């Protein structure tokens, strides 16, 4: 094997043709700065045109290329082949996802979960003629959660999300937190009702798998715990008011 040749093993599966997934091995000449996504294109364009994988921005922004790279959820476009230790690079789709083909997963359930938390700003009335003004201090709580690129890595490794398709999961709950702490939003109570439900924050068992998996180093577990506190606080205040 040439010194700069890397072995890449890809988990292949075509639900229309295969009864079981299987591993296929490819050899690629590593070039300086070559990412796993570059290597996949090398295979697609020069060795095997049947290989399926997702991508869009190629810059770590769209989240499309999330996959398991040698045992860890990562973005293929942000991971250099030289950064992976070991003799070979193993590529498989995000776990517990419906596979469309090879490394390409079906994100329908992921986005269904996301839609449930109303992942958009519901502005306060009267609506401003131009934008809503927010001070730098008010912006601080959303600085981190807005960096979520919705790659689905966190939800795919959450064992609570595996067992319950109705559980909102870490990505949707991080999104709900992002709007709950946004001073421009007008429906915090409605948002708390959604996350307080049976399939909301209380299903999180603080396993931190989502934190480990996030390629943007975000902390969905912390966002979920903060929302639990908000739900709890609302309950407590409601009880006090009734007395
Ligand atoms: Fe967009 Fe990798 S292709 S994040």
Short mmCIF file of C-alpha atoms and ligand atoms in Angstrom, two decimals:
data_model
loop_
_atom_site.label_atom_id
_atom_site.label_comp_id
_atom_site.label_asym_id
_atom_site.label_seq_id
_atom_site.Cartn_x
_atom_site.Cartn_y
_atom_site.Cartn_z
CA UNK A 1 0.00 0.00 0.00
CA UNK A 2 1.38 3.43 -0.90
CA UNK A 3 2.32 5.58 2.10
CA UNK A 4 -0.44 8.09 1.50
CA UNK A 5 -3.13 5.57 0.56
CA UNK A 6 -6.03 5.26 3.00
CA UNK A 7 -8.45 2.39 3.35
CA UNK A 8 -12.05 3.46 3.61
CA UNK A 9 -14.73 0.96 4.56
CA UNK A 10 -18.26 2.08 3.83
CA UNK A 11 -21.40 0.47 5.16
CA UNK A 12 -23.50 -0.18 2.07
CA UNK A 13 -27.22 -0.89 2.04
CA UNK A 14 -29.85 -0.51 -0.60
CA UNK A 15 -33.24 -1.39 0.93
CA UNK A 16 -34.55 -2.13 -2.57
CA UNK A 17 -31.88 -4.75 -3.26
CA UNK A 18 -30.13 -5.90 -0.07
CA UNK A 19 -31.46 -7.93 2.84
CA UNK A 20 -28.61 -6.81 5.15
CA UNK A 21 -26.06 -3.99 5.27
CA UNK A 22 -22.50 -4.98 4.33
CA UNK A 23 -19.05 -3.34 4.31
CA UNK A 24 -17.31 -2.38 1.11
CA UNK A 25 -13.64 -1.43 1.04
CA UNK A 26 -12.10 1.29 -1.10
CA UNK A 27 -8.55 2.66 -1.34
CA UNK A 28 -8.04 6.38 -1.81
CA UNK A 29 -4.88 8.44 -2.28
CA UNK A 30 -4.88 10.93 0.59
CA UNK A 31 -4.09 14.47 -0.50
CA UNK A 32 -3.15 17.32 1.86
CA UNK A 33 -6.30 18.72 3.44
CA UNK A 34 -8.51 15.97 2.02
CA UNK A 35 -11.75 15.61 3.99
CA UNK A 36 -13.82 12.45 4.32
CA UNK A 37 -16.35 14.10 1.99
CA UNK A 38 -13.58 14.69 -0.58
CA UNK A 39 -12.64 11.01 -0.26
CA UNK A 40 -16.25 9.98 -0.84
CA UNK A 41 -16.33 12.10 -4.00
CA UNK A 42 -13.08 10.49 -5.10
CA UNK A 43 -14.76 7.09 -4.75
CA UNK A 44 -17.99 8.23 -6.37
CA UNK A 45 -16.31 9.86 -9.36
CA UNK A 46 -13.52 7.36 -10.01
CA UNK A 47 -14.38 4.00 -8.42
CA UNK A 48 -18.04 3.44 -7.65
CA UNK A 49 -20.79 5.66 -9.03
CA UNK A 50 -23.42 3.74 -7.07
CA UNK A 51 -22.32 5.08 -3.67
CA UNK A 52 -24.93 7.27 -1.99
CA UNK A 53 -24.27 10.01 0.57
CA UNK A 54 -25.66 13.42 1.42
CA UNK A 55 -23.95 16.80 1.20
CA UNK A 56 -24.75 20.37 0.27
CA UNK A 57 -22.61 23.25 1.60
CA UNK A 58 -19.28 21.37 1.99
CA UNK A 59 -18.45 23.91 4.68
CA UNK A 60 -19.92 22.60 7.94
CA UNK A 61 -23.03 24.74 7.69
CA UNK A 62 -25.92 22.68 6.31
CA UNK A 63 -25.54 19.53 8.42
CA UNK A 64 -26.28 17.22 5.47
CA UNK A 65 -23.08 15.20 5.60
CA UNK A 66 -23.37 13.99 9.22
CA UNK A 67 -22.41 10.32 9.52
CA UNK A 68 -20.57 7.99 11.84
CA UNK A 69 -16.86 8.21 11.07
CA UNK A 70 -14.80 5.56 12.81
CA UNK A 71 -17.27 5.22 15.64
CA UNK A 72 -18.16 8.87 16.21
CA UNK A 73 -20.83 11.12 14.70
CA UNK A 74 -19.02 13.80 12.68
CA UNK A 75 -19.43 15.99 9.63
CA UNK A 76 -17.71 14.42 6.62
CA UNK A 77 -16.91 17.85 5.16
CA UNK A 78 -15.16 19.00 8.35
CA UNK A 79 -13.21 15.83 9.10
CA UNK A 80 -9.83 15.40 7.47
CA UNK A 81 -8.86 11.84 6.60
CA UNK A 82 -5.49 12.33 8.32
CA UNK A 83 -7.28 13.17 11.58
CA UNK A 84 -8.70 9.65 11.89
CA UNK A 85 -6.52 7.27 13.82
CA UNK A 86 -6.15 3.63 12.89
CA UNK A 87 -5.43 1.70 9.70
CA UNK A 88 -8.80 2.30 8.13
CA UNK A 89 -11.66 4.75 8.17
CA UNK A 90 -15.08 3.26 8.84
CA UNK A 91 -18.10 5.12 7.50
CA UNK A 92 -21.68 4.29 8.41
CA UNK A 93 -24.96 6.24 8.50
CA UNK A 94 -26.18 7.93 11.68
CA UNK A 95 -27.58 5.19 13.94
CA UNK A 96 -31.26 4.34 14.27
CA UNK A 97 -32.21 6.27 11.16
CA UNK A 98 -34.19 4.92 8.25
CA UNK A 99 -31.66 4.39 5.48
CA UNK A 100 -32.50 5.61 2.00
CA UNK A 101 -29.29 4.18 0.60
CA UNK A 102 -25.78 3.64 1.99
CA UNK A 103 -24.88 6.76 4.02
CA UNK A 104 -28.00 8.72 3.14
CA UNK A 105 -30.70 8.70 5.86
CA UNK A 106 -34.33 9.72 5.77
CA UNK A 107 -34.80 12.89 7.89
CA UNK A 108 -38.61 12.86 7.86
CA UNK A 109 -38.97 11.88 11.51
CA UNK A 110 -36.26 14.35 12.53
CA UNK A 111 -38.10 17.26 10.92
CA UNK A 112 -41.49 16.04 12.17
CA UNK A 113 -40.11 16.27 15.71
CA UNK A 114 -38.70 19.72 14.99
CA UNK A 115 -42.00 21.05 13.63
CA UNK A 116 -43.74 20.18 16.91
CA UNK A 117 -41.78 22.83 18.84
CA UNK A 118 -42.73 25.67 16.44
CA UNK A 119 -39.14 26.31 15.33
CA UNK A 120 -39.69 29.93 14.36
CA UNK A 121 -40.03 33.30 16.05
CA UNK A 122 -43.57 34.40 16.87
CA UNK A 123 -43.01 38.14 17.22
CA UNK A 124 -44.64 40.43 19.72
CA UNK A 125 -47.33 42.86 18.67
CA UNK A 126 -47.40 45.64 17.66
CA UNK A 127 -45.08 44.48 14.89
CA UNK A 128 -42.19 46.90 14.31
CA UNK A 129 -41.90 48.67 11.00
CA UNK A 130 -38.39 47.31 10.64
CA UNK A 131 -36.64 44.63 12.72
CA UNK A 132 -37.21 43.77 16.39
CA UNK A 133 -34.50 45.46 18.43
CA UNK A 134 -32.49 43.25 20.78
CA UNK A 135 -29.64 44.41 23.02
CA UNK A 136 -26.29 42.56 23.03
CA UNK A 137 -27.11 41.39 26.58
CA UNK A 138 -30.48 39.99 25.49
CA UNK A 139 -28.75 38.21 22.63
CA UNK A 140 -26.37 36.26 24.90
CA UNK A 141 -28.73 33.33 25.78
CA UNK A 142 -29.34 32.50 22.12
CA UNK A 143 -25.70 32.83 21.02
CA UNK A 144 -25.05 29.12 21.44
CA UNK A 145 -28.33 27.45 20.43
CA UNK A 146 -28.52 29.38 17.13
CA UNK A 147 -25.36 27.57 16.04
CA UNK A 148 -27.29 24.30 15.66
CA UNK A 149 -27.07 23.20 12.02
CA UNK A 150 -29.71 20.47 12.45
CA UNK A 151 -27.44 17.68 11.29
CA UNK A 152 -29.42 15.21 13.42
CA UNK A 153 -26.36 13.69 15.13
CA UNK A 154 -27.64 14.40 18.65
CA UNK A 155 -31.08 12.88 18.13
CA UNK A 156 -29.65 9.86 16.31
CA UNK A 157 -27.51 8.88 19.32
CA UNK A 158 -30.15 9.59 21.99
CA UNK A 159 -31.41 6.26 23.32
CA UNK A 160 -34.63 7.87 24.56
CA UNK A 161 -35.32 9.02 21.00
CA UNK A 162 -34.67 5.47 19.76
CA UNK A 163 -37.40 3.99 21.93
CA UNK A 164 -40.00 6.69 21.46
CA UNK A 165 -40.70 8.22 18.08
CA UNK A 166 -42.90 10.77 19.86
CA UNK A 167 -40.12 12.06 22.14
CA UNK A 168 -39.10 15.46 20.83
CA UNK A 169 -35.41 14.62 21.21
CA UNK A 170 -32.36 16.83 21.82
CA UNK A 171 -32.29 18.75 18.54
CA UNK A 172 -35.95 19.82 18.74
CA UNK A 173 -35.58 20.64 22.45
CA UNK A 174 -32.49 22.74 21.78
CA UNK A 175 -34.49 24.58 19.14
CA UNK A 176 -37.38 25.09 21.54
CA UNK A 177 -34.92 26.54 24.09
CA UNK A 178 -33.52 28.88 21.44
CA UNK A 179 -36.95 30.51 21.04
CA UNK A 180 -37.96 30.26 24.69
CA UNK A 181 -35.07 32.50 25.72
CA UNK A 182 -35.46 34.90 22.81
CA UNK A 183 -36.75 38.22 24.19
CA UNK A 184 -38.54 38.92 20.90
CA UNK A 185 -40.76 35.83 21.10
CA UNK A 186 -44.37 36.16 22.23
CA UNK A 187 -45.47 32.59 23.04
CA UNK A 188 -43.30 31.35 25.95
CA UNK A 189 -46.31 29.79 27.69
CA UNK A 190 -47.28 27.86 24.58
CA UNK A 191 -43.69 26.68 24.23
CA UNK A 192 -43.63 25.54 27.85
CA UNK A 193 -46.90 23.62 27.28
CA UNK A 194 -45.25 21.76 24.38
CA UNK A 195 -42.08 20.80 26.21
CA UNK A 196 -43.94 19.98 29.45
CA UNK A 197 -45.91 17.26 27.64
CA UNK A 198 -45.29 13.54 28.11
CA UNK A 199 -42.89 13.51 25.16
CA UNK A 200 -41.05 16.67 26.17
CA UNK A 201 -38.20 17.51 28.53
CA UNK A 202 -39.01 14.93 31.20
CA UNK A 203 -38.10 12.07 28.88
CA UNK A 204 -34.46 13.21 28.87
CA UNK A 205 -32.40 10.96 31.13
CA UNK A 206 -29.33 13.22 30.99
CA UNK A 207 -27.14 10.63 29.32
CA UNK A 208 -25.12 13.37 27.57
CA UNK A 209 -24.85 11.29 24.37
CA UNK A 210 -26.16 14.30 22.46
CA UNK A 211 -23.41 16.54 23.85
CA UNK A 212 -20.78 13.99 22.89
CA UNK A 213 -22.16 13.71 19.35
CA UNK A 214 -22.67 17.38 18.49
CA UNK A 215 -20.13 18.43 15.82
CA UNK A 216 -20.66 22.06 16.77
CA UNK A 217 -19.91 21.40 20.45
CA UNK A 218 -23.34 22.52 21.61
CA UNK A 219 -24.99 21.32 24.80
CA UNK A 220 -28.58 20.15 24.22
CA UNK A 221 -28.61 18.42 27.63
CA UNK A 222 -28.01 21.71 29.41
CA UNK A 223 -30.73 23.40 27.33
CA UNK A 224 -33.14 20.61 28.32
CA UNK A 225 -32.28 20.96 32.01
CA UNK A 226 -32.78 24.72 31.83
CA UNK A 227 -36.19 24.15 30.29
CA UNK A 228 -37.09 21.69 33.05
CA UNK A 229 -36.32 24.48 35.52
CA UNK A 230 -38.57 26.87 33.60
CA UNK A 231 -41.43 24.36 33.56
CA UNK A 232 -40.94 23.72 37.27
CA UNK A 233 -40.80 27.43 38.07
CA UNK A 234 -44.03 28.07 36.19
CA UNK A 235 -45.76 25.27 38.13
CA UNK A 236 -44.50 26.60 41.43
CA UNK A 237 -45.58 30.18 40.69
CA UNK A 238 -48.99 28.94 39.50
CA UNK A 239 -49.51 27.08 42.80
CA UNK A 240 -48.51 30.12 44.84
CA UNK A 241 -50.95 32.31 42.92
CA UNK A 242 -53.82 29.88 43.64
CA UNK A 243 -53.21 29.99 47.41
FE1 LIG B 1 -22.93 20.86 4.72
FE2 LIG B 1 -21.12 19.04 5.50
S1 LIG B 1 -21.94 19.35 3.50
S2 LIG B 1 -22.25 20.41 6.73
#
